[in-house]
CSV table of C-alpha atoms and ligand atoms in Angstrom, one decimal:
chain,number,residue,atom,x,y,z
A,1,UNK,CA,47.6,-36.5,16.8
A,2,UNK,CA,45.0,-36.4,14.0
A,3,UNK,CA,43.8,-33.2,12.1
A,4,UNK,CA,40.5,-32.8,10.4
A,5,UNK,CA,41.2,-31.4,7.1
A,6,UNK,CA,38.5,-29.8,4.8
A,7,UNK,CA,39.3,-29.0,1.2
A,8,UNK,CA,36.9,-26.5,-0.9
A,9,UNK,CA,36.9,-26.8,-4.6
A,10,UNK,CA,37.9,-30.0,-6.3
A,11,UNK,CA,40.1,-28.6,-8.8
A,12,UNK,CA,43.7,-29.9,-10.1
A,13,UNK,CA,45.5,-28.4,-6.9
A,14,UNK,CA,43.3,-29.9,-4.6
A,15,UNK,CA,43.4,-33.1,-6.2
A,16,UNK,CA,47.7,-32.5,-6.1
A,17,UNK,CA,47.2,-32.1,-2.6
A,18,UNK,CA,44.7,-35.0,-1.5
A,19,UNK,CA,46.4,-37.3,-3.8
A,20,UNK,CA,50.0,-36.3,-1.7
A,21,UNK,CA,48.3,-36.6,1.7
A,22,UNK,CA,46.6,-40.3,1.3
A,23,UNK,CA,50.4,-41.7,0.5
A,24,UNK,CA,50.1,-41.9,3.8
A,25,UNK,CA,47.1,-43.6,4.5
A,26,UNK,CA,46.1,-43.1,8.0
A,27,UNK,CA,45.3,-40.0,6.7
A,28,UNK,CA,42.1,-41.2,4.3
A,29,UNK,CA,39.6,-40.4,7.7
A,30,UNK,CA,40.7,-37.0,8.2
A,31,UNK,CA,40.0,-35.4,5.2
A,32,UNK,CA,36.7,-34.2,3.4
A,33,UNK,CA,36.4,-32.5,0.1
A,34,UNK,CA,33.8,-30.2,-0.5
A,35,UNK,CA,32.2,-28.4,-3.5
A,36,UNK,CA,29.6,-27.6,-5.2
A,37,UNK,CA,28.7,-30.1,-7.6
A,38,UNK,CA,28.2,-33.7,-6.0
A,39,UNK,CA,29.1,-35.2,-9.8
A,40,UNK,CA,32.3,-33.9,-9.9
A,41,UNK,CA,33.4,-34.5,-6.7
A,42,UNK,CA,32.4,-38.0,-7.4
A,43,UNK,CA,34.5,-38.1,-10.0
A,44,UNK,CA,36.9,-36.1,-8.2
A,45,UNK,CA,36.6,-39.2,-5.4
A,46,UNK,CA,37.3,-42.0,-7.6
A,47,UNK,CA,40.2,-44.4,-6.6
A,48,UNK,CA,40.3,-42.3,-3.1
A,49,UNK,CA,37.2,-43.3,-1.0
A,50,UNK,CA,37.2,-40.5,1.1
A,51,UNK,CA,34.4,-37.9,2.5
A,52,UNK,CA,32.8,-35.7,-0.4
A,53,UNK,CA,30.6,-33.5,0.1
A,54,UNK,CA,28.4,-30.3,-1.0
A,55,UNK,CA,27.3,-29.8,2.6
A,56,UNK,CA,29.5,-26.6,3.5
A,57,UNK,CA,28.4,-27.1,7.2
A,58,UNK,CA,30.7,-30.2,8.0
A,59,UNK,CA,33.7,-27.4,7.0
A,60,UNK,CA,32.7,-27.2,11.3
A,61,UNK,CA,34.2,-30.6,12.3
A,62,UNK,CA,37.4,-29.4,10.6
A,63,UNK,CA,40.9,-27.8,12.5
A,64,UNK,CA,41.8,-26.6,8.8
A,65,UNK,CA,40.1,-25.3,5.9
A,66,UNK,CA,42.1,-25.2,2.9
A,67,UNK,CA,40.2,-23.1,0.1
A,68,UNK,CA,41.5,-24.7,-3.2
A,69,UNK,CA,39.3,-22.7,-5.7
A,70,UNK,CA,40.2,-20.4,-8.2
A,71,UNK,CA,41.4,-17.3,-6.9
A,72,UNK,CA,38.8,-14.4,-8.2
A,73,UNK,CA,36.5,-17.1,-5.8
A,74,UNK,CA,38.7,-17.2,-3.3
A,75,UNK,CA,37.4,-14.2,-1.4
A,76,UNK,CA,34.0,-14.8,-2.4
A,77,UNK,CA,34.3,-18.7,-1.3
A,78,UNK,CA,35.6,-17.4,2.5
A,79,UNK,CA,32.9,-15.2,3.0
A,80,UNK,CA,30.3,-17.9,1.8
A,81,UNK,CA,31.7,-20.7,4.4
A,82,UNK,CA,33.1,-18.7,7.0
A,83,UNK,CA,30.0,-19.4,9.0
A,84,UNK,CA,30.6,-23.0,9.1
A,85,UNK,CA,34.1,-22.8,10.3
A,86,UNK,CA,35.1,-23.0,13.9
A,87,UNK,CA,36.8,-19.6,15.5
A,88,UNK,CA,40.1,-21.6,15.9
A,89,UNK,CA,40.1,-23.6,12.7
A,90,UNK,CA,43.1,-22.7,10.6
A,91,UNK,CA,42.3,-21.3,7.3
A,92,UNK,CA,44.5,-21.9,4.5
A,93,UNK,CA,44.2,-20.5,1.2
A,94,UNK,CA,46.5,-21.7,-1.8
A,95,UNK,CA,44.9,-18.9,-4.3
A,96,UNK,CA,47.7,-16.8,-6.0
A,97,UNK,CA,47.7,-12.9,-5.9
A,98,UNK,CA,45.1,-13.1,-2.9
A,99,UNK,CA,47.1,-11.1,-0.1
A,100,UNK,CA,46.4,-11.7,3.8
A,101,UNK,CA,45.2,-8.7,4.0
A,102,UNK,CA,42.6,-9.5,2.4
A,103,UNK,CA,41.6,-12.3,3.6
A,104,UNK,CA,41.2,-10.6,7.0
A,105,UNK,CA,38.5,-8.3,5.8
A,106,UNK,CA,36.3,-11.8,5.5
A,107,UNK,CA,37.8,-13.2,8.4
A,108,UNK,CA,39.5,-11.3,10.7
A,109,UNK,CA,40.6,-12.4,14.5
A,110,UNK,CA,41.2,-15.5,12.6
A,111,UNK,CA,44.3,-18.3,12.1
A,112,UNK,CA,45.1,-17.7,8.2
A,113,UNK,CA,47.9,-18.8,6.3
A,114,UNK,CA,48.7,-18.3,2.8
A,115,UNK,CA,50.0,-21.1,0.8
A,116,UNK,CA,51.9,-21.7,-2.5
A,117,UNK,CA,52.5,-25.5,-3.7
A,118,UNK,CA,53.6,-27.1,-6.5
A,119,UNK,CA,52.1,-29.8,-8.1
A,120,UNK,CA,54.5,-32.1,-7.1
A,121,UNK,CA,53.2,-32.7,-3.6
A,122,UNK,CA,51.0,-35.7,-5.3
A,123,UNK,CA,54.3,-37.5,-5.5
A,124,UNK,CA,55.0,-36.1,-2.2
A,125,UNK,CA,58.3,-34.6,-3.9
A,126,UNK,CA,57.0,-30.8,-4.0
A,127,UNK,CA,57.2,-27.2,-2.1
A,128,UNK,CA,55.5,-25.4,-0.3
A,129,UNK,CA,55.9,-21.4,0.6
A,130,UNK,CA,53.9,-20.2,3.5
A,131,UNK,CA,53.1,-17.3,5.4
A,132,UNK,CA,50.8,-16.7,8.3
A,133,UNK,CA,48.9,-13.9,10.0
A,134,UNK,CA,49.6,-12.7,13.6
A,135,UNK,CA,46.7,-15.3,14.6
A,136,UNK,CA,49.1,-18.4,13.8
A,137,UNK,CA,51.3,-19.3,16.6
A,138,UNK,CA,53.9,-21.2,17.1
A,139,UNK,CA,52.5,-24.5,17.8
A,140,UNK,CA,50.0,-24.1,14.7
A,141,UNK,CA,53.2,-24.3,12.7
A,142,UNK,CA,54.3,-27.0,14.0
A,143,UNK,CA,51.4,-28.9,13.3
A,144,UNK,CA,51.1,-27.5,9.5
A,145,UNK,CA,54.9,-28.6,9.3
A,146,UNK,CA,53.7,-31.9,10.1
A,147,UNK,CA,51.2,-32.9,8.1
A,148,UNK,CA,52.4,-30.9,5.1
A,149,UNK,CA,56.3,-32.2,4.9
A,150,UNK,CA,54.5,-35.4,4.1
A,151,UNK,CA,54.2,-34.3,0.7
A,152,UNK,CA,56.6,-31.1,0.8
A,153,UNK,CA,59.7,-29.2,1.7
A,154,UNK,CA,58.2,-26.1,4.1
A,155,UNK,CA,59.3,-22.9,3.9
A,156,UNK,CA,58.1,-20.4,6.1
A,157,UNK,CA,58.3,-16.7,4.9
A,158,UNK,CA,57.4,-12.8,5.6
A,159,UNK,CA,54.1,-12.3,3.6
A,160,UNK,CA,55.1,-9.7,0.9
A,161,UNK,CA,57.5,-12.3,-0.2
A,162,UNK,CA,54.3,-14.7,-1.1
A,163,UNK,CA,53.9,-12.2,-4.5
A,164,UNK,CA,57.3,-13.6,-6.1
A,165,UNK,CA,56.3,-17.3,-4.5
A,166,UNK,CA,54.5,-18.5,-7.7
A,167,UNK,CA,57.4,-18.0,-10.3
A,168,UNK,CA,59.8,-20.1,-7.9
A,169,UNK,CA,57.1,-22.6,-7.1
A,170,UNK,CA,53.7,-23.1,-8.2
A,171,UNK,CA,54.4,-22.2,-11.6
A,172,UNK,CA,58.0,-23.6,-11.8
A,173,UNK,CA,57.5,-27.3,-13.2
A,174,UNK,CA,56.3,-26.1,-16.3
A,175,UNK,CA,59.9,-24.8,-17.0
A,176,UNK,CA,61.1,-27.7,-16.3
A,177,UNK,CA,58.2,-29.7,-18.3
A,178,UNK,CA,58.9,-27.8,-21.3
A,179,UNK,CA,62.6,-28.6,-21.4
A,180,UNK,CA,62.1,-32.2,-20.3
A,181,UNK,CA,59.8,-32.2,-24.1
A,182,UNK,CA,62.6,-30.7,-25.6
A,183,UNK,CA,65.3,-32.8,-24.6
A,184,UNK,CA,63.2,-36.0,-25.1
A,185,UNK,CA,62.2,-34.7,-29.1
A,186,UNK,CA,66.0,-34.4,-29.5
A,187,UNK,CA,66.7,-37.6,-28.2
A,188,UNK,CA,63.3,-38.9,-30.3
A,189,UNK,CA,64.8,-37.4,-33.4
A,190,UNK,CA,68.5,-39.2,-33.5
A,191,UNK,CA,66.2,-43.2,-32.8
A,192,UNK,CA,65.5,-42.7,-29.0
A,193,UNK,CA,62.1,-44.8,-27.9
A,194,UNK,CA,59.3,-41.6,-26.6
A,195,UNK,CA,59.1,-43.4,-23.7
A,196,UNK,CA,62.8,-44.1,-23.2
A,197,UNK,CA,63.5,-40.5,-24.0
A,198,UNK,CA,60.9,-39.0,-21.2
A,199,UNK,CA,62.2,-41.1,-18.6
A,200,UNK,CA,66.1,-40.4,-19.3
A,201,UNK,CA,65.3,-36.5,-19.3
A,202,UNK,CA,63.0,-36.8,-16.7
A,203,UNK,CA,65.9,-38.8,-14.4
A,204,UNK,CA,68.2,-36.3,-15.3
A,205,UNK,CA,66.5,-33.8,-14.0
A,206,UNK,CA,65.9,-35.5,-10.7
A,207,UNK,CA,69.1,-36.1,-10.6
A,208,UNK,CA,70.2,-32.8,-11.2
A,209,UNK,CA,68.2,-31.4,-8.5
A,210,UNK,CA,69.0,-33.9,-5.8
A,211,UNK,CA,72.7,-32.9,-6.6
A,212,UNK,CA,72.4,-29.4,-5.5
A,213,UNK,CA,70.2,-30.1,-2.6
A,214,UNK,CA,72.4,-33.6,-0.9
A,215,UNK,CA,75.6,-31.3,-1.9
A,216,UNK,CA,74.7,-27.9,-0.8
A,217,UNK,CA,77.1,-26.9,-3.8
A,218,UNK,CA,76.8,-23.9,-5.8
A,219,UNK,CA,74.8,-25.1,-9.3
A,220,UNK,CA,77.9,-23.5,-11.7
A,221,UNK,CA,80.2,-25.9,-9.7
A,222,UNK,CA,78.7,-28.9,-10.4
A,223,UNK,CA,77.9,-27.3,-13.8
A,224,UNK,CA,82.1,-27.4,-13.9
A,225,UNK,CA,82.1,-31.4,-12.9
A,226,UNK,CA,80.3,-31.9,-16.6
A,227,UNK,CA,81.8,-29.5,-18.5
A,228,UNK,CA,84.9,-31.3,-19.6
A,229,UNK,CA,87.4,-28.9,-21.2
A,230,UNK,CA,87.7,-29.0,-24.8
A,231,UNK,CA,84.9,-31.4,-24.4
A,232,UNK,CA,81.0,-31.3,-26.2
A,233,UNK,CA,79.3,-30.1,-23.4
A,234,UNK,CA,80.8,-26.7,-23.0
A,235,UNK,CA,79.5,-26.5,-26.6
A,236,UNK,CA,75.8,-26.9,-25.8
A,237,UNK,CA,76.4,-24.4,-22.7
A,238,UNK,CA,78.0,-21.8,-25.1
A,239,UNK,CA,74.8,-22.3,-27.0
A,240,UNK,CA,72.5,-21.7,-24.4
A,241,UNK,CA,73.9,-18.5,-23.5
A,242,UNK,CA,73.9,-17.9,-27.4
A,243,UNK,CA,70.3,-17.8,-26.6
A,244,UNK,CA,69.5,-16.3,-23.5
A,245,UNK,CA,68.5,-19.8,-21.6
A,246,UNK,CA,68.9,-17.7,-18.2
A,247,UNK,CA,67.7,-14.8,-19.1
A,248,UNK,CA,64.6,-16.2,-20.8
A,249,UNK,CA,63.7,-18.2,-17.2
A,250,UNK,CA,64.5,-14.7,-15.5
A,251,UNK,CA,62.0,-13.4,-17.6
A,252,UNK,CA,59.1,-16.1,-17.3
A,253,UNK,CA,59.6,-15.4,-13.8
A,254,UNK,CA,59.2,-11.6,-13.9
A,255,UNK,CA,56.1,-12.2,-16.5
A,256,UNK,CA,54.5,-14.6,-13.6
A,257,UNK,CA,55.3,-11.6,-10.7
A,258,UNK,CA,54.5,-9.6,-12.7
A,259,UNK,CA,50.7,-11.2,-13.6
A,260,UNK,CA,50.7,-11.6,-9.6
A,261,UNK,CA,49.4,-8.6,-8.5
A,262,UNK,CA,49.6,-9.4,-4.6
B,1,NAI,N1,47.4,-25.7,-10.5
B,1,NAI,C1,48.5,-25.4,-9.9
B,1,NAI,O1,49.6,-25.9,-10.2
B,1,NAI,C2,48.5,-24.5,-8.7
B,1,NAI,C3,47.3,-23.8,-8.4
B,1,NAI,N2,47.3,-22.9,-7.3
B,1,NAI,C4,46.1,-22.2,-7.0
B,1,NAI,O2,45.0,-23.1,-6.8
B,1,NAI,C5,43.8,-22.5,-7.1
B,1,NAI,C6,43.0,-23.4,-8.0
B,1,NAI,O3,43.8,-23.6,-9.2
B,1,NAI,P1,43.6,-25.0,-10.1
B,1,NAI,O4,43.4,-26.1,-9.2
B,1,NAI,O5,44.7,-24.9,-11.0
B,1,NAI,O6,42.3,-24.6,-10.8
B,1,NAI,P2,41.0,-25.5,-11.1
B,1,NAI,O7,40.2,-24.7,-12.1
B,1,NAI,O8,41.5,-26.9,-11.5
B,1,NAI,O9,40.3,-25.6,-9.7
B,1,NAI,C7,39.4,-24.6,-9.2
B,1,NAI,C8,38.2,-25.3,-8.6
B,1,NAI,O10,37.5,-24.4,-7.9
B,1,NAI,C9,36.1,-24.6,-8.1
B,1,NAI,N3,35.4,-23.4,-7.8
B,1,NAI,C10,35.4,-22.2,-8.5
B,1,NAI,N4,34.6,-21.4,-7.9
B,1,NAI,C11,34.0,-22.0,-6.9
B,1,NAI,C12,33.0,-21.6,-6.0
B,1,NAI,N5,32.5,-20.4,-6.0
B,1,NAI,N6,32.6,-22.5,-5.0
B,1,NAI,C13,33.1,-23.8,-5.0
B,1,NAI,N7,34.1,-24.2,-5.9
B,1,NAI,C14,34.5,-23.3,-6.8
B,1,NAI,C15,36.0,-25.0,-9.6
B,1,NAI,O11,34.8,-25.8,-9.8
B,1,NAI,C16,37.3,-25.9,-9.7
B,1,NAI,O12,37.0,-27.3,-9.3
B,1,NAI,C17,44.1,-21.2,-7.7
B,1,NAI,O13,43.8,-20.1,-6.8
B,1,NAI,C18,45.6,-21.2,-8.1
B,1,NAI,O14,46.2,-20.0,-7.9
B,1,NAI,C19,48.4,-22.8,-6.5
B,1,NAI,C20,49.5,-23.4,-6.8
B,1,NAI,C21,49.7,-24.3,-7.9
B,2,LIG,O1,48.7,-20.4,-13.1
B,2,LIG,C1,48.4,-20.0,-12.0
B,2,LIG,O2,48.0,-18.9,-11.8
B,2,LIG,C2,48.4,-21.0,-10.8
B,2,LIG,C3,49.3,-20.4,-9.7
B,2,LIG,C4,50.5,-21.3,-9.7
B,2,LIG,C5,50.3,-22.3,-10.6
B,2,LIG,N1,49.1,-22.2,-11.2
C-alpha cells in the first residue's frame, strides 16, 4: 500500500530524509515538499523530480505530515498548517526539545509521533527513535515501520526517553566525523593519500559497527580480539584512557541533554 507523505521545510534533515526514501523509487509519487520559498525548494528539487510546493493546502492529500523545520518553528509551523491536514493524517515532527505535550496544545485528538533521525537515513544506513501519542495505534506503527526501515533501524520508545534521543542519535555522527578527520590527518601525516586515508577510517568504522551489531558481542570483547598482548594497540588504548576518550563522549552527550530541554 502507498502513503502520501508531506514534508514542511526544505532544510538539511529533510533533504536526509527525501534523499533516503527515493532509494527506493516507487516512492518518487508519494511525496511532496513544501515551504515557503518556491526558489529554494527548487533548488531543494534538483536531481529528485518530485512535487514542490508553497501551497500548504495539498498538506490535505497527505496520510503523514512530517514538519522538518527548525524547532523554535516547529510549534509555530503546526499551528499554521494544521488546517490543511486531514483529522487522521499522522503528524510527525523531527524537531529536538519539542515535547508531545506540546504538540497537542496545536493539535490535540490527533495521530503525533515524535521523531529523532540521523543523517544517515540518505544512505539508508541511519536511526530512528520514535514515540507516539495515545492517538497512534498499532497498525499506524506498522505502517511508519514500513516506510521508514527503508532508510533506518526503528526504535520505538516511552516519550520522556526522546530528551536523551539526540546525543545517541541525531547528533551522534559528528563524534564519529570528528575522529574519522583525526584518524585520516594521522594517516595523511606519515604519506597516506587524503582520499585513501578517509576511506580506510571511514571502512573501519563501518566495520567496527557492523561487528557489534552481526555479533551481538559486548564492544570490550571485541576490543580484546585487537588488543594483542604486549602488542601496539593496547598502547594507543592506554592513551585514550590517558585522555579521557570515554569520558569526553559521556560528556558531549550530557552537554547535548543537557541543551535539550524536553
Ligand atoms: N540536521 C540534523 O542532523 C538533524 C536535525 N533534526 C531536526 O530537524 C529540524 C531541522 O534541522 P536542520 O534540517 O538541521 O535545519 P535547517 O536549517 O537545514 O532546516 C530548517 C528548515 O526549516 C525552514 N523553516 C524555518 N522556519 C520555517 C517556517 N516558519 N515555515 C517554513 N519553513 C521554515 C528553513 O527555511 C529551513 O529550510 C530541527 O528541528 C532539528 O532539531 C533532527 C535530527 C537530526
Ligand atoms: O543540532 C541539533 O540541534 C539537531 C538535532 C540533532 C541534530 N541536529
Amino acid at each position: 500500500m502507498s502513503y502520501r507523505i508531506g514534508f514542511i521545510g526544505a532544510g538539511k534533515m529533510v533533504n536526509h530524509i527525501v534523499k533516503g526514501l527515493l532509494k527506493s523509487p516507487e516512492m518518487k509519487d508519494d511525496i511532496i515538499v513544501t515551504g515557503r520559498n518556491q526558489q529554494k525548494l527548487d533548488k531543494f528539487n534538483e536531481g529528485k523530480g518530485i512535487e514542490v510546493s508553497t501551497d500548504y493546502s495539498l498538506l490535505s492529500e497527505c496520510d503523514i505530515i512530517v514538519n522538518g523545520v527548525s524547532s523554535d518553528q516547529t510549534l509555530h509551523v503546526f499551528n499554521k498548517v494544521r488546517a490543511y491536514t486531514r483529522e487522521d493524517a499522522i503528524h510527525i515532527s523531527i524537531a529536538a526539545g519539542v515535547s508531545i505535550d506540546e504538540m497537542e496544545t496545536i493539535l490535540p485528538q490527533h495521530k503525533i509521533v515524535r521523531n529523532m533521525p540521523n543523517i544517515a537515513v540518505s544512505v539508508q544506513e541511519g536511526v530512528m527513535v520514535m514515540a507516539a501519542n495515545a492517538h497512534i495505534s498499532d497498525e499506524d506503527k506498522e505502517t511508519l515501520d514500513e516506510i521508514f526501515n527503508r532508510i533506518a533501524a526503528v526504535a520505538w520508545v516511552e516519550e520522556p526517553l526522546m530528551k536523551y534521543a539526540p546525543s545517541l542519535t541525531g547528533s551522534s555522527p559528528t563524534y564519529t566525523f570528528l575522529m574519522i578527520e583525526a584518524m585520516a590527518d594521522k594517516a595523511v601525516s606519515a604519506g597516506f593519500p587524503r582520499q585513501q586515508a578517509y576511506m580506510l577510517a571511514a571502512q573501519a568504522v563501518v566495520g567496527a559497527g557492523k561487528l557489534v551489531l552481526e555479533t551481538e558481542s559486548h564492544p570490550a570483547v571485541l576490543k580484546d580480539q585487537i588488543t594483542t598482548s604486549g602488542g601496539s594497540t593496547i598502547q594507543g588504548v592506554m592513551e585514550l584512557e590517558n585522555n579521557g576518550f570515554r569520558k569526553s563522549v559521556i560528556q558531549a552527550m550530557e552537554a547535548i541533554n543537557n541543551a535539550n530541554k524536553k
